[in-house]
Short mmCIF file of N, CA and C in Angstrom, two decimals:
data_model
loop_
_atom_site.label_atom_id
_atom_site.label_comp_id
_atom_site.label_asym_id
_atom_site.label_seq_id
_atom_site.Cartn_x
_atom_site.Cartn_y
_atom_site.Cartn_z
N UNK A 1 -14.06 16.62 10.06
CA UNK A 1 -15.39 16.15 9.73
C UNK A 1 -15.62 14.75 10.36
N UNK A 2 -16.86 14.35 10.38
CA UNK A 2 -17.23 13.04 10.90
C UNK A 2 -16.65 11.91 10.01
N UNK A 3 -16.62 12.14 8.70
CA UNK A 3 -16.05 11.10 7.79
C UNK A 3 -14.60 10.87 8.05
N UNK A 4 -13.84 11.88 8.37
CA UNK A 4 -12.39 11.74 8.63
C UNK A 4 -12.11 10.88 9.83
N UNK A 5 -13.04 10.86 10.77
CA UNK A 5 -12.88 10.09 12.00
C UNK A 5 -13.44 8.69 11.88
N UNK A 6 -14.07 8.37 10.73
CA UNK A 6 -14.73 7.06 10.59
C UNK A 6 -13.75 5.97 10.40
N UNK A 7 -14.05 4.80 11.00
CA UNK A 7 -13.27 3.59 10.80
C UNK A 7 -13.65 2.95 9.43
N UNK A 8 -14.85 3.18 9.01
CA UNK A 8 -15.33 2.54 7.77
C UNK A 8 -16.55 3.32 7.24
N UNK A 9 -16.60 3.52 5.92
CA UNK A 9 -17.71 4.17 5.27
C UNK A 9 -18.28 3.20 4.24
N UNK A 10 -19.55 2.84 4.35
CA UNK A 10 -20.20 2.00 3.39
C UNK A 10 -20.72 2.91 2.27
N UNK A 11 -20.43 2.59 1.03
CA UNK A 11 -20.84 3.41 -0.10
C UNK A 11 -21.53 2.47 -1.10
N UNK A 12 -22.84 2.59 -1.24
CA UNK A 12 -23.57 1.75 -2.16
C UNK A 12 -23.59 2.39 -3.56
N UNK A 13 -23.20 1.61 -4.57
CA UNK A 13 -23.27 2.01 -5.99
C UNK A 13 -24.31 1.12 -6.63
N UNK A 14 -25.27 1.74 -7.25
CA UNK A 14 -26.38 0.94 -7.80
C UNK A 14 -26.33 0.94 -9.34
N UNK A 15 -26.23 2.08 -9.98
CA UNK A 15 -26.35 2.11 -11.40
C UNK A 15 -25.19 2.94 -11.99
N UNK A 16 -24.52 2.39 -13.02
CA UNK A 16 -23.38 3.07 -13.65
C UNK A 16 -23.88 4.14 -14.65
N UNK A 17 -24.95 3.81 -15.37
CA UNK A 17 -25.45 4.67 -16.43
C UNK A 17 -26.27 5.82 -15.85
N UNK A 18 -25.97 7.04 -16.34
CA UNK A 18 -26.79 8.20 -15.92
C UNK A 18 -28.23 8.05 -16.33
N UNK A 19 -28.42 7.48 -17.55
CA UNK A 19 -29.82 7.36 -18.06
C UNK A 19 -30.57 6.36 -17.17
N UNK A 20 -29.97 5.23 -16.88
CA UNK A 20 -30.64 4.23 -16.05
C UNK A 20 -30.93 4.77 -14.63
N UNK A 21 -29.94 5.51 -14.13
CA UNK A 21 -30.10 6.09 -12.79
C UNK A 21 -31.29 7.05 -12.76
N UNK A 22 -31.38 7.88 -13.76
CA UNK A 22 -32.45 8.84 -13.88
C UNK A 22 -33.81 8.12 -14.05
N UNK A 23 -33.81 7.03 -14.79
CA UNK A 23 -35.04 6.29 -15.06
C UNK A 23 -35.57 5.69 -13.76
N UNK A 24 -34.68 5.09 -12.95
CA UNK A 24 -35.19 4.39 -11.76
C UNK A 24 -35.26 5.25 -10.50
N UNK A 25 -34.52 6.38 -10.46
CA UNK A 25 -34.53 7.19 -9.25
C UNK A 25 -35.09 8.57 -9.51
N UNK A 26 -35.15 9.03 -10.77
CA UNK A 26 -35.59 10.35 -11.07
C UNK A 26 -34.48 11.38 -10.92
N UNK A 27 -33.24 10.95 -10.65
CA UNK A 27 -32.16 11.90 -10.47
C UNK A 27 -30.91 11.38 -11.16
N UNK A 28 -30.01 12.31 -11.44
CA UNK A 28 -28.73 12.02 -12.05
C UNK A 28 -27.78 11.38 -11.04
N UNK A 29 -26.84 10.60 -11.51
CA UNK A 29 -25.88 9.95 -10.57
C UNK A 29 -24.50 10.62 -10.58
N UNK A 30 -24.32 11.71 -11.26
CA UNK A 30 -22.99 12.34 -11.35
C UNK A 30 -22.45 12.71 -9.95
N UNK A 31 -23.27 13.27 -9.09
CA UNK A 31 -22.81 13.63 -7.74
C UNK A 31 -22.44 12.43 -6.94
N UNK A 32 -23.17 11.33 -7.09
CA UNK A 32 -22.84 10.10 -6.36
C UNK A 32 -21.47 9.57 -6.80
N UNK A 33 -21.27 9.50 -8.09
CA UNK A 33 -19.93 9.02 -8.62
C UNK A 33 -18.82 9.96 -8.23
N UNK A 34 -19.06 11.25 -8.25
CA UNK A 34 -18.05 12.25 -7.87
C UNK A 34 -17.73 12.08 -6.35
N UNK A 35 -18.75 11.86 -5.51
CA UNK A 35 -18.53 11.67 -4.10
C UNK A 35 -17.74 10.37 -3.85
N UNK A 36 -18.03 9.38 -4.60
CA UNK A 36 -17.22 8.14 -4.47
C UNK A 36 -15.73 8.39 -4.83
N UNK A 37 -15.53 9.10 -5.89
CA UNK A 37 -14.16 9.47 -6.28
C UNK A 37 -13.48 10.32 -5.25
N UNK A 38 -14.19 11.33 -4.70
CA UNK A 38 -13.63 12.19 -3.67
C UNK A 38 -13.27 11.40 -2.42
N UNK A 39 -14.15 10.50 -2.03
CA UNK A 39 -13.89 9.70 -0.82
C UNK A 39 -12.62 8.89 -0.97
N UNK A 40 -12.43 8.26 -2.12
CA UNK A 40 -11.28 7.44 -2.34
C UNK A 40 -10.01 8.32 -2.35
N UNK A 41 -10.08 9.40 -3.09
CA UNK A 41 -8.92 10.30 -3.22
C UNK A 41 -8.53 10.90 -1.86
N UNK A 42 -9.51 11.11 -1.03
CA UNK A 42 -9.23 11.69 0.33
C UNK A 42 -8.68 10.64 1.28
N UNK A 43 -8.65 9.36 0.82
CA UNK A 43 -8.06 8.29 1.66
C UNK A 43 -9.04 7.80 2.73
N UNK A 44 -10.32 8.07 2.57
CA UNK A 44 -11.29 7.57 3.51
C UNK A 44 -11.38 6.05 3.42
N UNK A 45 -11.67 5.38 4.55
CA UNK A 45 -11.82 3.90 4.52
C UNK A 45 -13.19 3.53 3.95
N UNK A 46 -13.26 3.37 2.63
CA UNK A 46 -14.50 3.17 1.96
C UNK A 46 -14.67 1.76 1.56
N UNK A 47 -15.85 1.13 1.83
CA UNK A 47 -16.21 -0.18 1.34
C UNK A 47 -17.36 0.02 0.37
N UNK A 48 -17.12 -0.26 -0.93
CA UNK A 48 -18.15 -0.13 -1.90
C UNK A 48 -18.98 -1.38 -1.97
N UNK A 49 -20.31 -1.16 -2.17
CA UNK A 49 -21.25 -2.29 -2.17
C UNK A 49 -22.16 -2.09 -3.38
N UNK A 50 -22.61 -3.21 -3.98
CA UNK A 50 -23.62 -3.16 -5.04
C UNK A 50 -24.80 -3.97 -4.61
N UNK A 51 -25.93 -3.34 -4.29
CA UNK A 51 -27.17 -4.07 -4.04
C UNK A 51 -27.65 -4.72 -5.36
N UNK A 52 -27.93 -6.00 -5.30
CA UNK A 52 -28.34 -6.72 -6.51
C UNK A 52 -29.81 -6.76 -6.64
N UNK A 53 -30.38 -5.86 -7.46
CA UNK A 53 -31.84 -5.78 -7.70
C UNK A 53 -32.12 -6.44 -9.02
N UNK A 54 -32.84 -7.55 -9.02
CA UNK A 54 -33.09 -8.36 -10.24
C UNK A 54 -33.58 -7.47 -11.37
N UNK A 55 -32.89 -7.61 -12.54
CA UNK A 55 -33.30 -6.90 -13.75
C UNK A 55 -32.94 -5.41 -13.79
N UNK A 56 -32.43 -4.89 -12.68
CA UNK A 56 -32.11 -3.43 -12.62
C UNK A 56 -30.60 -3.25 -12.38
N UNK A 57 -30.07 -3.69 -11.26
CA UNK A 57 -28.67 -3.47 -11.01
C UNK A 57 -27.81 -4.70 -11.33
N UNK A 58 -28.43 -5.83 -11.56
CA UNK A 58 -27.66 -7.08 -11.80
C UNK A 58 -27.43 -7.37 -13.29
N UNK A 59 -27.69 -6.41 -14.19
CA UNK A 59 -27.54 -6.69 -15.61
C UNK A 59 -26.05 -6.65 -15.95
N UNK A 60 -25.69 -7.31 -17.02
CA UNK A 60 -24.28 -7.38 -17.47
C UNK A 60 -23.76 -5.99 -17.77
N UNK A 61 -24.59 -5.17 -18.47
CA UNK A 61 -24.17 -3.83 -18.81
C UNK A 61 -23.87 -2.99 -17.57
N UNK A 62 -24.78 -3.05 -16.59
CA UNK A 62 -24.55 -2.28 -15.39
C UNK A 62 -23.37 -2.70 -14.56
N UNK A 63 -23.27 -4.05 -14.39
CA UNK A 63 -22.13 -4.55 -13.59
C UNK A 63 -20.81 -4.28 -14.27
N UNK A 64 -20.75 -4.34 -15.58
CA UNK A 64 -19.53 -4.05 -16.27
C UNK A 64 -19.20 -2.59 -16.11
N UNK A 65 -20.18 -1.72 -16.22
CA UNK A 65 -19.97 -0.30 -15.98
C UNK A 65 -19.46 0.02 -14.57
N UNK A 66 -20.08 -0.61 -13.58
CA UNK A 66 -19.66 -0.40 -12.18
C UNK A 66 -18.26 -0.94 -11.97
N UNK A 67 -17.93 -2.12 -12.55
CA UNK A 67 -16.59 -2.65 -12.41
C UNK A 67 -15.58 -1.74 -13.03
N UNK A 68 -15.87 -1.18 -14.19
CA UNK A 68 -14.91 -0.24 -14.84
C UNK A 68 -14.73 1.01 -13.98
N UNK A 69 -15.82 1.49 -13.34
CA UNK A 69 -15.73 2.64 -12.49
C UNK A 69 -14.82 2.32 -11.27
N UNK A 70 -15.06 1.11 -10.69
CA UNK A 70 -14.22 0.73 -9.54
C UNK A 70 -12.73 0.60 -9.92
N UNK A 71 -12.47 0.05 -11.08
CA UNK A 71 -11.10 -0.03 -11.60
C UNK A 71 -10.49 1.36 -11.75
N UNK A 72 -11.26 2.28 -12.25
CA UNK A 72 -10.75 3.66 -12.41
C UNK A 72 -10.43 4.31 -11.09
N UNK A 73 -11.07 3.85 -10.01
CA UNK A 73 -10.77 4.39 -8.68
C UNK A 73 -9.64 3.62 -8.02
N UNK A 74 -9.22 2.53 -8.62
CA UNK A 74 -8.14 1.70 -8.00
C UNK A 74 -8.63 0.96 -6.76
N UNK A 75 -9.90 0.59 -6.76
CA UNK A 75 -10.47 -0.13 -5.60
C UNK A 75 -10.28 -1.61 -5.71
N UNK A 76 -9.78 -2.28 -4.68
CA UNK A 76 -9.51 -3.71 -4.77
C UNK A 76 -10.69 -4.62 -4.67
N UNK A 77 -11.88 -4.09 -4.28
CA UNK A 77 -13.03 -5.02 -4.11
C UNK A 77 -14.32 -4.27 -4.01
N UNK A 78 -15.41 -5.04 -4.15
CA UNK A 78 -16.72 -4.52 -3.99
C UNK A 78 -17.53 -5.67 -3.35
N UNK A 79 -18.42 -5.31 -2.40
CA UNK A 79 -19.28 -6.26 -1.77
C UNK A 79 -20.60 -6.35 -2.53
N UNK A 80 -21.07 -7.52 -2.75
CA UNK A 80 -22.33 -7.77 -3.39
C UNK A 80 -23.42 -7.99 -2.35
N UNK A 81 -24.51 -7.25 -2.45
CA UNK A 81 -25.61 -7.37 -1.47
C UNK A 81 -26.79 -8.06 -2.15
N UNK A 82 -27.07 -9.31 -1.83
CA UNK A 82 -28.16 -10.02 -2.47
C UNK A 82 -29.49 -9.30 -2.17
N UNK A 83 -30.37 -9.28 -3.14
CA UNK A 83 -31.67 -8.66 -2.97
C UNK A 83 -32.51 -9.45 -2.02
N UNK A 84 -33.24 -8.74 -1.14
CA UNK A 84 -34.25 -9.36 -0.30
C UNK A 84 -35.44 -8.44 -0.27
N UNK A 85 -36.59 -8.96 0.02
CA UNK A 85 -37.80 -8.16 -0.01
C UNK A 85 -38.37 -7.89 1.41
N UNK A 86 -37.49 -7.92 2.40
CA UNK A 86 -37.93 -7.72 3.80
C UNK A 86 -38.57 -6.37 4.03
N UNK A 87 -38.10 -5.36 3.34
CA UNK A 87 -38.66 -4.00 3.57
C UNK A 87 -39.96 -3.72 2.84
N UNK A 88 -40.38 -4.59 1.98
CA UNK A 88 -41.61 -4.35 1.20
C UNK A 88 -42.87 -4.20 2.07
N UNK A 89 -42.85 -4.90 3.22
CA UNK A 89 -44.00 -4.81 4.06
C UNK A 89 -44.17 -3.48 4.70
N UNK A 90 -43.10 -2.69 4.69
CA UNK A 90 -43.15 -1.34 5.30
C UNK A 90 -43.53 -0.24 4.30
N UNK A 91 -43.55 -0.58 3.02
CA UNK A 91 -43.82 0.40 1.96
C UNK A 91 -45.17 1.11 2.21
N UNK A 92 -46.18 0.34 2.51
CA UNK A 92 -47.48 0.91 2.72
C UNK A 92 -47.54 1.84 3.94
N UNK A 93 -46.79 1.53 4.94
CA UNK A 93 -46.74 2.34 6.16
C UNK A 93 -46.01 3.66 5.88
N UNK A 94 -44.90 3.56 5.19
CA UNK A 94 -44.03 4.75 4.97
C UNK A 94 -44.54 5.58 3.80
N UNK A 95 -44.91 5.02 2.73
CA UNK A 95 -45.23 5.74 1.47
C UNK A 95 -46.67 5.73 1.11
N UNK A 96 -47.53 5.20 1.94
CA UNK A 96 -48.94 5.16 1.60
C UNK A 96 -49.24 4.02 0.63
N UNK A 97 -49.92 4.30 -0.44
CA UNK A 97 -50.38 3.30 -1.37
C UNK A 97 -49.38 2.89 -2.45
N UNK A 98 -48.09 3.06 -2.20
CA UNK A 98 -47.11 2.73 -3.22
C UNK A 98 -47.12 1.20 -3.45
N UNK A 99 -47.01 0.81 -4.75
CA UNK A 99 -46.99 -0.65 -5.05
C UNK A 99 -45.73 -1.30 -4.62
N UNK A 100 -45.84 -2.61 -4.33
CA UNK A 100 -44.66 -3.39 -3.97
C UNK A 100 -43.94 -3.83 -5.22
N UNK A 101 -42.66 -4.03 -5.16
CA UNK A 101 -41.90 -4.41 -6.32
C UNK A 101 -42.16 -5.85 -6.76
N UNK A 102 -42.36 -6.75 -5.82
CA UNK A 102 -42.62 -8.14 -6.15
C UNK A 102 -41.51 -8.83 -6.86
N UNK A 103 -40.24 -8.41 -6.60
CA UNK A 103 -39.13 -9.03 -7.27
C UNK A 103 -38.67 -10.29 -6.52
N UNK A 104 -38.08 -11.24 -7.26
CA UNK A 104 -37.62 -12.45 -6.58
C UNK A 104 -36.41 -12.19 -5.69
N UNK A 105 -36.31 -12.92 -4.64
CA UNK A 105 -35.12 -12.83 -3.75
C UNK A 105 -33.92 -13.44 -4.49
N UNK A 106 -32.75 -12.84 -4.32
CA UNK A 106 -31.55 -13.32 -4.94
C UNK A 106 -31.24 -14.75 -4.45
N UNK A 107 -30.88 -15.59 -5.42
CA UNK A 107 -30.48 -16.99 -5.04
C UNK A 107 -28.97 -17.13 -5.11
N UNK A 108 -28.42 -18.22 -4.64
CA UNK A 108 -26.99 -18.47 -4.68
C UNK A 108 -26.54 -18.53 -6.14
N UNK A 109 -27.36 -19.05 -7.03
CA UNK A 109 -27.01 -19.12 -8.45
C UNK A 109 -26.90 -17.74 -9.08
N UNK A 110 -27.83 -16.86 -8.70
CA UNK A 110 -27.80 -15.46 -9.18
C UNK A 110 -26.54 -14.76 -8.65
N UNK A 111 -26.22 -14.99 -7.41
CA UNK A 111 -25.04 -14.36 -6.83
C UNK A 111 -23.81 -14.85 -7.54
N UNK A 112 -23.71 -16.13 -7.84
CA UNK A 112 -22.57 -16.68 -8.59
C UNK A 112 -22.49 -16.11 -9.99
N UNK A 113 -23.63 -15.92 -10.65
CA UNK A 113 -23.63 -15.33 -11.97
C UNK A 113 -23.05 -13.95 -11.97
N UNK A 114 -23.47 -13.13 -10.96
CA UNK A 114 -22.96 -11.75 -10.86
C UNK A 114 -21.51 -11.73 -10.58
N UNK A 115 -21.03 -12.59 -9.69
CA UNK A 115 -19.60 -12.61 -9.41
C UNK A 115 -18.80 -13.00 -10.64
N UNK A 116 -19.32 -13.91 -11.45
CA UNK A 116 -18.63 -14.29 -12.67
C UNK A 116 -18.55 -13.10 -13.65
N UNK A 117 -19.66 -12.35 -13.76
CA UNK A 117 -19.65 -11.13 -14.62
C UNK A 117 -18.59 -10.15 -14.14
N UNK A 118 -18.51 -9.92 -12.85
CA UNK A 118 -17.54 -8.97 -12.32
C UNK A 118 -16.12 -9.48 -12.49
N UNK A 119 -15.97 -10.76 -12.35
CA UNK A 119 -14.69 -11.40 -12.50
C UNK A 119 -14.10 -11.22 -13.90
N UNK A 120 -15.04 -11.35 -14.90
CA UNK A 120 -14.66 -11.15 -16.29
C UNK A 120 -14.24 -9.69 -16.54
N UNK A 121 -14.94 -8.77 -15.87
CA UNK A 121 -14.63 -7.35 -16.09
C UNK A 121 -13.34 -6.99 -15.34
N UNK A 122 -13.03 -7.64 -14.25
CA UNK A 122 -11.84 -7.31 -13.46
C UNK A 122 -11.44 -8.53 -12.64
N UNK A 123 -10.78 -9.48 -13.23
CA UNK A 123 -10.49 -10.77 -12.57
C UNK A 123 -9.74 -10.68 -11.26
N UNK A 124 -8.86 -9.72 -11.09
CA UNK A 124 -8.05 -9.63 -9.89
C UNK A 124 -8.76 -8.91 -8.74
N UNK A 125 -9.98 -8.48 -8.96
CA UNK A 125 -10.62 -7.66 -7.92
C UNK A 125 -11.82 -8.33 -7.31
N UNK A 126 -12.16 -9.54 -7.73
CA UNK A 126 -13.39 -10.12 -7.20
C UNK A 126 -13.13 -11.47 -6.46
N UNK A 127 -11.87 -11.89 -6.40
CA UNK A 127 -11.60 -13.14 -5.68
C UNK A 127 -12.10 -12.98 -4.27
N UNK A 128 -12.90 -13.96 -3.81
CA UNK A 128 -13.47 -13.80 -2.50
C UNK A 128 -12.56 -14.23 -1.38
N UNK A 129 -11.53 -15.03 -1.72
CA UNK A 129 -10.56 -15.47 -0.67
C UNK A 129 -9.12 -15.18 -1.11
N UNK A 130 -8.32 -14.70 -0.19
CA UNK A 130 -6.90 -14.53 -0.47
C UNK A 130 -6.16 -15.44 0.52
N UNK A 131 -5.09 -16.06 0.08
CA UNK A 131 -4.30 -16.92 0.91
C UNK A 131 -2.83 -16.57 0.81
N UNK A 132 -2.14 -16.78 1.92
CA UNK A 132 -0.68 -16.65 2.00
C UNK A 132 -0.21 -17.64 3.02
N UNK A 133 0.39 -18.70 2.60
CA UNK A 133 0.74 -19.79 3.50
C UNK A 133 -0.48 -20.36 4.12
N UNK A 134 -0.53 -20.42 5.48
CA UNK A 134 -1.75 -20.93 6.15
C UNK A 134 -2.68 -19.82 6.57
N UNK A 135 -2.43 -18.59 6.10
CA UNK A 135 -3.32 -17.45 6.40
C UNK A 135 -4.35 -17.31 5.33
N UNK A 136 -5.62 -17.24 5.68
CA UNK A 136 -6.71 -17.11 4.69
C UNK A 136 -7.60 -15.95 5.06
N UNK A 137 -7.86 -15.05 4.13
CA UNK A 137 -8.71 -13.90 4.29
C UNK A 137 -9.93 -14.05 3.44
N UNK A 138 -11.09 -14.07 4.01
CA UNK A 138 -12.34 -14.20 3.29
C UNK A 138 -13.02 -12.84 3.14
N UNK A 139 -13.03 -12.31 1.94
CA UNK A 139 -13.54 -10.99 1.68
C UNK A 139 -15.06 -10.90 1.87
N UNK A 140 -15.76 -11.95 1.68
CA UNK A 140 -17.22 -11.94 1.80
C UNK A 140 -17.71 -11.91 3.26
N UNK A 141 -17.05 -12.74 4.07
CA UNK A 141 -17.51 -12.86 5.46
C UNK A 141 -16.71 -11.94 6.39
N UNK A 142 -15.65 -11.31 5.90
CA UNK A 142 -14.75 -10.46 6.70
C UNK A 142 -14.09 -11.25 7.78
N UNK A 143 -13.68 -12.48 7.48
CA UNK A 143 -13.04 -13.31 8.50
C UNK A 143 -11.63 -13.65 8.04
N UNK A 144 -10.75 -13.79 9.03
CA UNK A 144 -9.36 -14.18 8.74
C UNK A 144 -9.09 -15.41 9.60
N UNK A 145 -8.41 -16.45 8.99
CA UNK A 145 -8.03 -17.61 9.65
C UNK A 145 -6.58 -17.90 9.41
N UNK A 146 -5.88 -18.37 10.46
CA UNK A 146 -4.53 -18.88 10.37
C UNK A 146 -4.67 -20.35 10.81
N UNK A 147 -4.62 -21.26 9.84
CA UNK A 147 -4.85 -22.64 10.13
C UNK A 147 -6.32 -22.76 10.55
N UNK A 148 -6.56 -23.35 11.69
CA UNK A 148 -7.95 -23.55 12.20
C UNK A 148 -8.35 -22.41 13.16
N UNK A 149 -7.42 -21.47 13.47
CA UNK A 149 -7.71 -20.39 14.41
C UNK A 149 -8.23 -19.13 13.72
N UNK A 150 -9.28 -18.56 14.26
CA UNK A 150 -9.88 -17.33 13.73
C UNK A 150 -9.08 -16.15 14.33
N UNK A 151 -8.76 -15.22 13.49
CA UNK A 151 -8.04 -14.02 13.92
C UNK A 151 -9.05 -12.84 13.84
N UNK A 152 -9.31 -12.15 14.91
CA UNK A 152 -10.32 -11.08 14.94
C UNK A 152 -9.60 -9.75 14.66
N UNK A 153 -10.04 -9.06 13.56
CA UNK A 153 -9.49 -7.82 13.15
C UNK A 153 -10.55 -6.74 13.07
N UNK A 154 -10.18 -5.55 13.34
CA UNK A 154 -11.08 -4.37 13.09
C UNK A 154 -11.08 -4.05 11.63
N UNK A 155 -11.98 -3.19 11.16
CA UNK A 155 -12.07 -2.83 9.73
C UNK A 155 -10.76 -2.33 9.14
N UNK A 156 -10.09 -1.47 9.85
CA UNK A 156 -8.82 -0.90 9.30
C UNK A 156 -7.77 -2.00 9.23
N UNK A 157 -7.67 -2.84 10.23
CA UNK A 157 -6.68 -3.91 10.20
C UNK A 157 -6.99 -4.91 9.09
N UNK A 158 -8.31 -5.24 8.93
CA UNK A 158 -8.70 -6.11 7.86
C UNK A 158 -8.31 -5.60 6.49
N UNK A 159 -8.60 -4.31 6.20
CA UNK A 159 -8.28 -3.72 4.95
C UNK A 159 -6.81 -3.69 4.70
N UNK A 160 -6.02 -3.36 5.75
CA UNK A 160 -4.55 -3.36 5.56
C UNK A 160 -4.01 -4.75 5.24
N UNK A 161 -4.50 -5.77 5.95
CA UNK A 161 -4.11 -7.11 5.69
C UNK A 161 -4.51 -7.53 4.25
N UNK A 162 -5.74 -7.20 3.89
CA UNK A 162 -6.20 -7.50 2.53
C UNK A 162 -5.34 -6.83 1.50
N UNK A 163 -5.01 -5.57 1.74
CA UNK A 163 -4.15 -4.86 0.73
C UNK A 163 -2.82 -5.58 0.64
N UNK A 164 -2.19 -5.91 1.72
CA UNK A 164 -0.89 -6.56 1.73
C UNK A 164 -0.96 -7.91 1.05
N UNK A 165 -2.02 -8.68 1.33
CA UNK A 165 -2.14 -9.97 0.76
C UNK A 165 -2.39 -9.98 -0.75
N UNK A 166 -3.10 -8.93 -1.20
CA UNK A 166 -3.43 -8.77 -2.62
C UNK A 166 -2.21 -8.34 -3.45
N UNK A 167 -1.24 -7.79 -2.83
CA UNK A 167 -0.09 -7.30 -3.53
C UNK A 167 0.88 -8.40 -3.77
#
């Protein structure tokens, strides 16, 4: 399959609660969570992400639920995607008269608040930087440095190094 040949699969998790997922999307999230579990168990190179939508996906209850789900999968990290409203100008073109959300753009303070919530739920899984001697791996920027020198790695190499450094 195409997934088996992939170097990396981005998998966005938005809502942990089935009720909240149904409320905001009109559909159940059981298949999404099952597919996440299947992807991990199949050994696919999966990077989980949480889009931070103010008042919807960035709540303490939701983030704690998603962190617990990630822990149950044995996943070492999750990427946080700050909310932006760049796509709202296209809503009228794509969906006709659909109203815009009008949500505030995520700030650095909001991003720090969410990271702190996730850290409380799973302290060993949200550290943004790993170090070993003079080797530093930045999980947020996907950069690796040895001293002042940048080391360029592909997704698989990065994940392997991250795994080894986290152990």
